[in-house]
Amino acid sequence: MLMRTDPFREMDRIVQQLSGTSGTWSKPSFMPMDAYREGDVYVIAFDLPGVSPEAVDIDVERNMLTVRAERRPVLKADSVKMELSERPLGVFSRQVMLADTLDTERIEADYDAGVLTLRIPIAERAKPRKISISGSGRKQING
């Protein structure tokens, strides 16, 4: 039901991790995610530690889901000297192509403990259903 849109995105993420560069609006950093089906709902969980919910933007255009977030440095007093800084800062983004069988009109978003969780129900038209036979007679198949 989900499809990666850019096969080279993982290489960009590894290079950014090794070089210690932050994401920008024109070239955002990679955002790790898990995706799974839970009954009649697809669940996508994005890791966004240290990002406030107000700094997260979720957009759906046609079947393209885009999640963008920005994590800014915490302001410190002038007397503080940074000894080590490994926590990623900057802009993070992820695009996911959603299948036509998902109901993008009813996406629910929840943010807890640095994890953004989107719940996307399967569209009613895509669910299996029984077809009843009407009438009192037998149907004849000509072949």
Short mmCIF file of C-alpha atoms in Angstrom, two decimals:
data_model
loop_
_atom_site.label_atom_id
_atom_site.label_comp_id
_atom_site.label_asym_id
_atom_site.label_seq_id
_atom_site.Cartn_x
_atom_site.Cartn_y
_atom_site.Cartn_z
CA MET A 1 0.00 0.00 0.00
CA LEU A 2 3.00 2.31 0.42
CA MET A 3 5.77 3.02 -2.02
CA ARG A 4 9.11 4.70 -1.59
CA THR A 5 9.38 7.60 -3.99
CA ASP A 6 13.14 8.10 -4.08
CA PRO A 7 15.46 5.06 -3.97
CA PHE A 8 18.54 7.27 -3.45
CA ARG A 9 17.15 8.96 -0.33
CA GLU A 10 18.82 6.39 1.95
CA MET A 11 22.25 7.26 0.50
CA ASP A 12 21.61 10.96 1.18
CA ARG A 13 20.69 10.11 4.77
CA ILE A 14 23.90 8.15 5.32
CA VAL A 15 26.05 10.94 3.83
CA GLN A 16 24.31 13.54 6.02
CA GLN A 17 24.84 11.39 9.12
CA LEU A 18 28.53 10.88 8.40
CA SER A 19 29.20 14.49 7.46
CA GLY A 20 27.17 15.95 10.34
CA THR A 21 25.30 18.38 8.08
CA SER A 22 21.85 19.69 8.97
CA GLY A 23 18.87 19.69 6.68
CA THR A 24 17.67 22.89 5.05
CA TRP A 25 14.32 23.79 3.45
CA SER A 26 15.84 23.23 0.00
CA LYS A 27 17.58 19.97 1.00
CA PRO A 28 15.92 18.48 4.10
CA SER A 29 17.35 15.62 6.15
CA PHE A 30 15.94 12.11 6.14
CA MET A 31 13.12 11.25 8.57
CA PRO A 32 13.04 7.57 9.68
CA MET A 33 9.66 5.84 9.70
CA ASP A 34 7.85 2.55 10.23
CA ALA A 35 4.72 1.57 8.30
CA TYR A 36 2.37 -1.31 9.04
CA ARG A 37 -1.22 -2.41 8.70
CA GLU A 38 -3.39 -2.77 11.80
CA GLY A 39 -6.75 -4.25 10.78
CA ASP A 40 -8.43 -1.81 8.38
CA VAL A 41 -5.96 1.00 9.07
CA TYR A 42 -2.46 1.75 7.80
CA VAL A 43 -0.20 3.22 10.43
CA ILE A 44 2.90 5.27 9.69
CA ALA A 45 5.15 6.33 12.57
CA PHE A 46 7.84 8.99 12.06
CA ASP A 47 10.70 9.59 14.52
CA LEU A 48 10.92 13.30 15.34
CA PRO A 49 12.64 13.55 18.73
CA GLY A 50 12.92 17.06 20.09
CA VAL A 51 10.53 18.56 17.52
CA SER A 52 7.55 20.48 18.87
CA PRO A 53 4.16 19.59 17.35
CA GLU A 54 3.85 23.18 16.06
CA ALA A 55 6.97 22.65 13.92
CA VAL A 56 5.43 19.69 12.04
CA ASP A 57 3.61 20.15 8.72
CA ILE A 58 1.56 17.32 7.19
CA ASP A 59 0.22 17.65 3.66
CA VAL A 60 -1.59 15.32 1.26
CA GLU A 61 -1.88 16.20 -2.40
CA ARG A 62 -3.58 13.53 -4.46
CA ASN A 63 -1.88 10.41 -3.08
CA MET A 64 1.42 12.01 -2.06
CA LEU A 65 1.83 12.36 1.70
CA THR A 66 4.49 14.88 2.76
CA VAL A 67 5.67 15.34 6.33
CA ARG A 68 8.09 18.20 7.11
CA ALA A 69 9.46 19.20 10.49
CA GLU A 70 12.09 21.57 11.83
CA ARG A 71 14.20 21.11 14.94
CA ARG A 72 15.99 24.24 16.10
CA PRO A 73 18.82 24.47 18.61
CA VAL A 74 17.89 25.12 22.21
CA LEU A 75 19.01 28.59 23.25
CA LYS A 76 21.80 28.49 25.79
CA ALA A 77 23.33 31.17 28.00
CA ASP A 78 26.41 33.01 26.69
CA SER A 79 28.54 31.33 29.35
CA VAL A 80 27.79 27.84 27.97
CA LYS A 81 30.44 26.31 25.69
CA MET A 82 29.26 23.41 23.58
CA GLU A 83 31.64 20.44 23.95
CA LEU A 84 29.78 17.92 21.80
CA SER A 85 26.78 18.30 19.50
CA GLU A 86 25.51 15.11 17.85
CA ARG A 87 21.76 15.64 17.91
CA PRO A 88 20.54 16.49 14.43
CA LEU A 89 19.07 19.94 13.86
CA GLY A 90 17.44 21.56 10.87
CA VAL A 91 14.67 20.51 8.52
CA PHE A 92 13.46 16.92 8.13
CA SER A 93 11.15 15.67 5.42
CA ARG A 94 9.64 12.48 4.08
CA GLN A 95 7.33 11.81 1.15
CA VAL A 96 5.28 8.65 0.85
CA MET A 97 3.13 7.63 -2.10
CA LEU A 98 -0.17 6.29 -0.75
CA ALA A 99 -2.23 3.69 -2.59
CA ASP A 100 -5.61 4.59 -4.07
CA THR A 101 -7.18 2.14 -1.63
CA LEU A 102 -6.45 4.43 1.34
CA ASP A 103 -8.90 7.11 2.51
CA THR A 104 -6.75 10.26 2.56
CA GLU A 105 -9.78 12.34 3.66
CA ARG A 106 -9.79 10.68 7.10
CA ILE A 107 -6.12 10.66 8.15
CA GLU A 108 -5.63 11.03 11.90
CA ALA A 109 -2.37 12.40 13.37
CA ASP A 110 -1.05 11.96 16.89
CA TYR A 111 2.24 13.17 18.37
CA ASP A 112 3.63 11.62 21.54
CA ALA A 113 7.15 11.25 22.95
CA GLY A 114 8.81 12.43 19.74
CA VAL A 115 6.87 10.06 17.48
CA LEU A 116 4.36 11.33 14.91
CA THR A 117 1.81 8.61 14.19
CA LEU A 118 -0.53 8.82 11.22
CA ARG A 119 -3.48 6.46 10.96
CA ILE A 120 -4.92 6.13 7.46
CA PRO A 121 -8.09 4.04 7.09
CA ILE A 122 -8.60 1.76 4.13
CA ALA A 123 -11.28 3.21 1.85
CA GLU A 124 -14.69 1.51 2.04
CA ARG A 125 -14.59 0.81 -1.70
CA ALA A 126 -11.37 -1.20 -1.23
CA LYS A 127 -12.65 -3.46 1.56
CA PRO A 128 -13.84 -6.96 0.66
CA ARG A 129 -17.60 -7.29 0.64
CA LYS A 130 -20.22 -9.97 0.06
CA ILE A 131 -22.44 -9.74 -2.98
CA SER A 132 -25.97 -11.00 -2.42
CA ILE A 133 -28.00 -12.65 -5.13
CA SER A 134 -31.49 -11.24 -5.63
CA GLY A 135 -34.50 -12.97 -7.16
CA SER A 136 -36.09 -16.32 -6.51
CA GLY A 137 -34.90 -18.28 -9.52
CA ARG A 138 -31.61 -19.85 -10.46
CA LYS A 139 -29.22 -17.99 -12.66
CA GLN A 140 -28.20 -19.73 -15.81
CA ILE A 141 -24.74 -19.24 -17.25
CA ASN A 142 -24.45 -19.59 -20.99
CA GLY A 143 -21.06 -20.42 -22.27
#
